Coordinates of C-alpha atoms in Angstrom, one line a residue:
M62 CA -43.2 7.8 81.7
Q63 CA -42.4 10.7 80.2
G64 CA -38.7 10.2 80.7
R65 CA -39.0 7.0 79.1
S66 CA -40.8 8.6 75.9
R67 CA -38.2 11.2 75.6
G68 CA -35.5 8.8 75.8
A69 CA -37.0 6.7 73.0
V70 CA -37.4 9.7 71.0
T71 CA -33.6 10.4 71.6
G72 CA -32.4 7.0 70.5
S73 CA -34.4 7.2 67.5
R74 CA -33.1 10.7 66.4
G75 CA -29.5 9.2 67.0
R76 CA -30.1 6.2 64.8
A77 CA -31.5 8.5 62.3
R78 CA -28.2 10.8 62.4
G79 CA -26.1 7.5 62.2
E80 CA -27.8 6.2 59.1
R81 CA -27.5 9.6 57.5
A82 CA -23.9 9.8 58.4
L83 CA -23.1 6.2 57.1
L84 CA -25.3 7.1 53.9
S85 CA -23.2 10.4 53.4
E86 CA -20.0 8.4 53.8
R87 CA -20.9 5.9 51.5
T88 CA -22.1 8.6 48.8
G89 CA -18.9 10.1 49.0
A90 CA -17.0 7.2 48.5
L91 CA -19.2 6.2 45.5
F92 CA -18.5 9.9 43.9
E93 CA -14.9 9.7 44.6
R94 CA -14.6 6.4 42.7
L95 CA -16.7 7.7 40.1
E96 CA -14.6 10.7 39.7
R97 CA -11.5 8.4 39.6
Q98 CA -12.9 6.4 36.6
A99 CA -13.7 9.7 34.7
G100 CA -10.1 11.1 35.3
D101 CA -8.7 7.6 34.2
A102 CA -10.8 8.0 31.0
V103 CA -9.9 11.5 30.4
A104 CA -6.4 10.9 30.7
E105 CA -6.7 7.8 28.2
V106 CA -8.6 9.9 26.0
A107 CA -5.6 12.5 26.1
R108 CA -3.2 9.8 25.4
L109 CA -4.8 8.4 22.3
R110 CA -5.1 12.0 21.0
A111 CA -1.5 12.3 21.5
H112 CA -0.9 9.2 19.7
L113 CA -3.1 10.4 16.7
R114 CA -1.3 13.5 16.5
R115 CA 2.1 11.7 16.5
L116 CA 0.5 9.4 13.5
E117 CA -0.8 12.4 11.5
A118 CA 2.6 13.8 11.6
E119 CA 4.1 10.5 10.4
N120 CA 1.6 10.2 7.7
A121 CA 2.4 13.9 6.5
R122 CA 5.9 12.9 6.5
L123 CA 5.3 9.9 4.3
R124 CA 3.0 11.7 1.8
E125 CA 5.8 14.4 1.5
A126 CA 8.5 11.5 0.8
L127 CA 6.0 9.7 -1.4
S128 CA 5.5 13.2 -3.2
R129 CA 9.4 13.7 -3.7
V130 CA 9.6 10.2 -5.0
E131 CA 6.8 10.6 -7.5
E132 CA 8.5 13.9 -8.7
G133 CA 11.7 11.8 -9.2
I134 CA 9.9 8.9 -11.2
A135 CA 8.1 11.6 -13.3
A136 CA 11.3 13.2 -14.4
A137 CA 13.2 9.8 -14.8
S138 CA 10.4 8.6 -16.9
E139 CA 10.7 11.8 -19.1
S140 CA 14.4 11.0 -19.5
A141 CA 13.9 7.4 -20.0
A142 CA 11.1 8.2 -22.7
A143 CA 13.6 10.4 -24.6
S144 CA 16.2 7.8 -24.5
R145 CA 13.9 4.7 -25.6
Q146 CA 12.8 7.2 -28.5
A147 CA 16.1 7.8 -29.5
V148 CA 17.1 4.3 -29.8
S149 CA 14.0 3.2 -31.6
E150 CA 14.6 5.7 -34.5
S151 CA 18.1 4.7 -34.6
H152 CA 16.8 1.1 -35.0
D153 CA 14.1 1.7 -37.4
R154 CA 16.6 3.4 -39.6
H155 CA 18.9 0.9 -40.1
T156 CA 16.0 -1.7 -40.1
A157 CA 13.7 0.1 -42.5
T158 CA 13.8 -2.5 -45.2
A159 CA 13.6 -5.5 -42.9
V160 CA 10.4 -7.2 -42.9
P161 CA 10.0 -9.5 -39.7
A162 CA 8.8 -12.8 -40.5
A163 CA 5.7 -14.0 -38.9
G164 CA 6.0 -16.4 -36.1
P165 CA 4.4 -19.4 -35.3
S166 CA 1.7 -17.6 -33.1
T167 CA 0.2 -15.4 -36.1
H168 CA -2.7 -17.5 -36.3
L169 CA -6.2 -16.0 -37.3
V170 CA -7.4 -13.8 -34.2
D171 CA -10.6 -12.5 -35.8
S172 CA -12.4 -15.4 -34.5
E173 CA -11.4 -15.4 -30.8
P174 CA -11.8 -12.2 -28.6
P175 CA -8.3 -10.8 -27.4
P176 CA -7.1 -12.0 -23.5
S177 CA -6.6 -9.4 -20.9
P178 CA -3.4 -8.2 -20.2
R179 CA -2.5 -10.6 -17.6
A180 CA -4.0 -13.6 -19.4
L181 CA -1.7 -12.4 -22.2
L182 CA 1.3 -12.3 -19.9
N183 CA 0.5 -15.7 -18.4
Q184 CA 0.7 -16.8 -22.0
W185 CA 4.1 -15.2 -22.3
Y186 CA 5.3 -17.3 -19.5
Q187 CA 4.6 -20.4 -21.6
R188 CA 5.7 -19.2 -24.9
Y189 CA 8.9 -17.4 -24.1
P190 CA 10.2 -19.2 -20.8
Q191 CA 13.7 -17.8 -21.6
A192 CA 12.5 -14.2 -21.1
F193 CA 9.6 -14.1 -18.8
F194 CA 10.3 -15.7 -15.3
K195 CA 7.6 -16.3 -12.5
G196 CA 10.7 -16.9 -10.0
H197 CA 14.2 -15.4 -10.3
T198 CA 14.0 -12.8 -13.1
R199 CA 16.1 -11.1 -15.7
P200 CA 15.9 -7.6 -17.0
L201 CA 14.5 -7.6 -20.8
K202 CA 16.0 -6.4 -23.9
V203 CA 15.4 -2.5 -24.7
G204 CA 12.5 -2.2 -27.1
I205 CA 11.6 -5.9 -26.6
H206 CA 7.9 -4.7 -27.1
Q207 CA 8.9 -4.4 -30.9
D208 CA 9.9 -8.0 -30.9
L209 CA 6.7 -8.9 -29.2
L210 CA 4.6 -6.9 -32.0
A211 CA 6.6 -8.8 -34.6
R212 CA 5.6 -12.4 -33.2
E213 CA 2.1 -11.5 -31.6
P214 CA -1.2 -11.3 -33.2
W215 CA -2.3 -8.6 -30.7
P216 CA -2.6 -5.0 -31.0
E217 CA 0.0 -2.8 -29.9
K218 CA -1.8 -1.3 -26.7
L219 CA -2.8 -5.0 -25.6
V220 CA 1.0 -6.1 -25.8
R221 CA 2.3 -3.0 -24.0
R222 CA -0.5 -3.3 -21.3
A223 CA 0.7 -7.1 -20.9
L224 CA 4.5 -6.1 -21.0
A225 CA 3.8 -3.3 -18.2
C226 CA 2.1 -5.9 -15.7
Y227 CA 5.6 -7.6 -16.0
V228 CA 8.1 -5.0 -15.8
H229 CA 6.0 -3.2 -12.8
L230 CA 6.4 -6.1 -10.8
P231 CA 8.7 -5.6 -7.6
R232 CA 10.7 -8.6 -8.2
Y233 CA 11.4 -7.5 -11.8
L234 CA 12.3 -3.9 -10.7
K235 CA 14.7 -5.3 -8.3
A236 CA 16.5 -7.4 -10.9
V237 CA 16.9 -4.2 -13.0
R238 CA 20.5 -3.4 -11.4
A239 CA 23.5 -1.5 -12.9
G240 CA 25.3 -4.1 -15.1
A241 CA 22.8 -6.6 -15.3
E242 CA 22.6 -8.4 -18.6
R243 CA 19.3 -8.0 -20.5
V244 CA 17.9 -11.1 -22.5
D245 CA 15.7 -11.1 -25.8
L246 CA 12.6 -13.3 -26.1
D247 CA 15.0 -16.4 -26.9
G248 CA 17.0 -15.7 -23.6
R249 CA 20.1 -14.4 -25.7
A250 CA 22.0 -11.4 -24.1
A251 CA 20.7 -8.3 -25.3
G252 CA 23.0 -5.7 -23.4
A253 CA 23.4 -4.6 -20.0
V254 CA 21.3 -2.3 -17.7
G255 CA 22.7 1.2 -17.6
D256 CA 23.1 3.4 -14.3
E257 CA 20.2 5.8 -15.2
E258 CA 18.0 2.7 -15.9
A259 CA 18.8 1.3 -12.7
R260 CA 18.1 4.3 -10.9
H261 CA 14.7 4.7 -12.4
A262 CA 13.7 1.1 -11.6
R263 CA 15.1 1.8 -8.1
S264 CA 12.7 5.2 -7.9
K265 CA 9.8 2.9 -9.2
L266 CA 10.2 0.2 -6.6
D267 CA 10.7 2.7 -3.7
A268 CA 7.4 4.5 -5.0
L269 CA 5.4 1.0 -4.9
R270 CA 7.0 0.4 -1.2
A271 CA 5.8 3.8 -0.2
D272 CA 2.3 3.4 -1.5
K273 CA 2.2 -0.1 0.6
A274 CA 3.4 1.6 3.6
A275 CA 0.9 4.7 3.4
E276 CA -1.6 2.0 2.8
R277 CA -0.5 0.3 6.0
E278 CA -0.5 3.5 7.9
A279 CA -4.0 4.4 6.7
R280 CA -5.6 1.1 8.0
R281 CA -3.8 1.5 11.1
R282 CA -5.1 5.0 11.5
E283 CA -8.6 3.8 10.9
R284 CA -8.4 1.3 13.6
L285 CA -7.0 3.9 16.0
D286 CA -10.1 6.2 15.1
R287 CA -12.6 3.2 15.9
K288 CA -10.8 2.6 18.9
L289 CA -11.1 6.2 20.1
G290 CA -14.6 6.6 18.7
D291 CA -15.7 3.7 20.9
L292 CA -13.7 4.7 23.9
L293 CA -15.3 8.2 23.8
A294 CA -19.1 6.6 23.4
K295 CA -18.3 4.1 26.4
H296 CA -17.3 7.3 28.7
H297 CA -20.3 9.3 27.4
S298 CA -22.8 6.5 28.3
S299 CA -21.5 6.0 31.6

């Protein structure tokens, strides 16, 4: 009787040891799987951080290039302004006694509010179709703002702003090429684009493209930061 009792105890202990061994094996496998997942997550975080550093270096390079372009634009603008001033003064000396005739658009403007610069530009597309184009574009005559002031009833500041909306368009800047023929408000030939004017337009166009590239890079970097934050949050929660 006592032998059977000892055998039962021995069998119970053997089963207990077997269960503990199985539990230990399963626990070890679980820890190994968790360690592999953690290792993979850490590796992914390291890869994303390396990619982020490359993006930051590229962004710094773009900012440096943009800074150089802006410096070039500033220098070209000063030179172009000086040239325009000289041409304007020469023109004023030769036309000091000339009184420009009022065009058909010089109606009473006190009774109506002035349009926005862009709205005024839209009027010019209709009023001067040989000078302002929505498709294929031609460079405008140097000093054309003076011709506009002679025909338009609006203040000089508004005329200049509306004109700036047009001459800063990418398609207009592309049209300002060395040797390209300029036109006046009636579409008549009014000189050609000089080399310096073409370089200035090209600098402005490059600056616009650099700005757009920087905006795209900033949006891509923001998406990457969001993705990295989500991944880190997911890793910490697990």
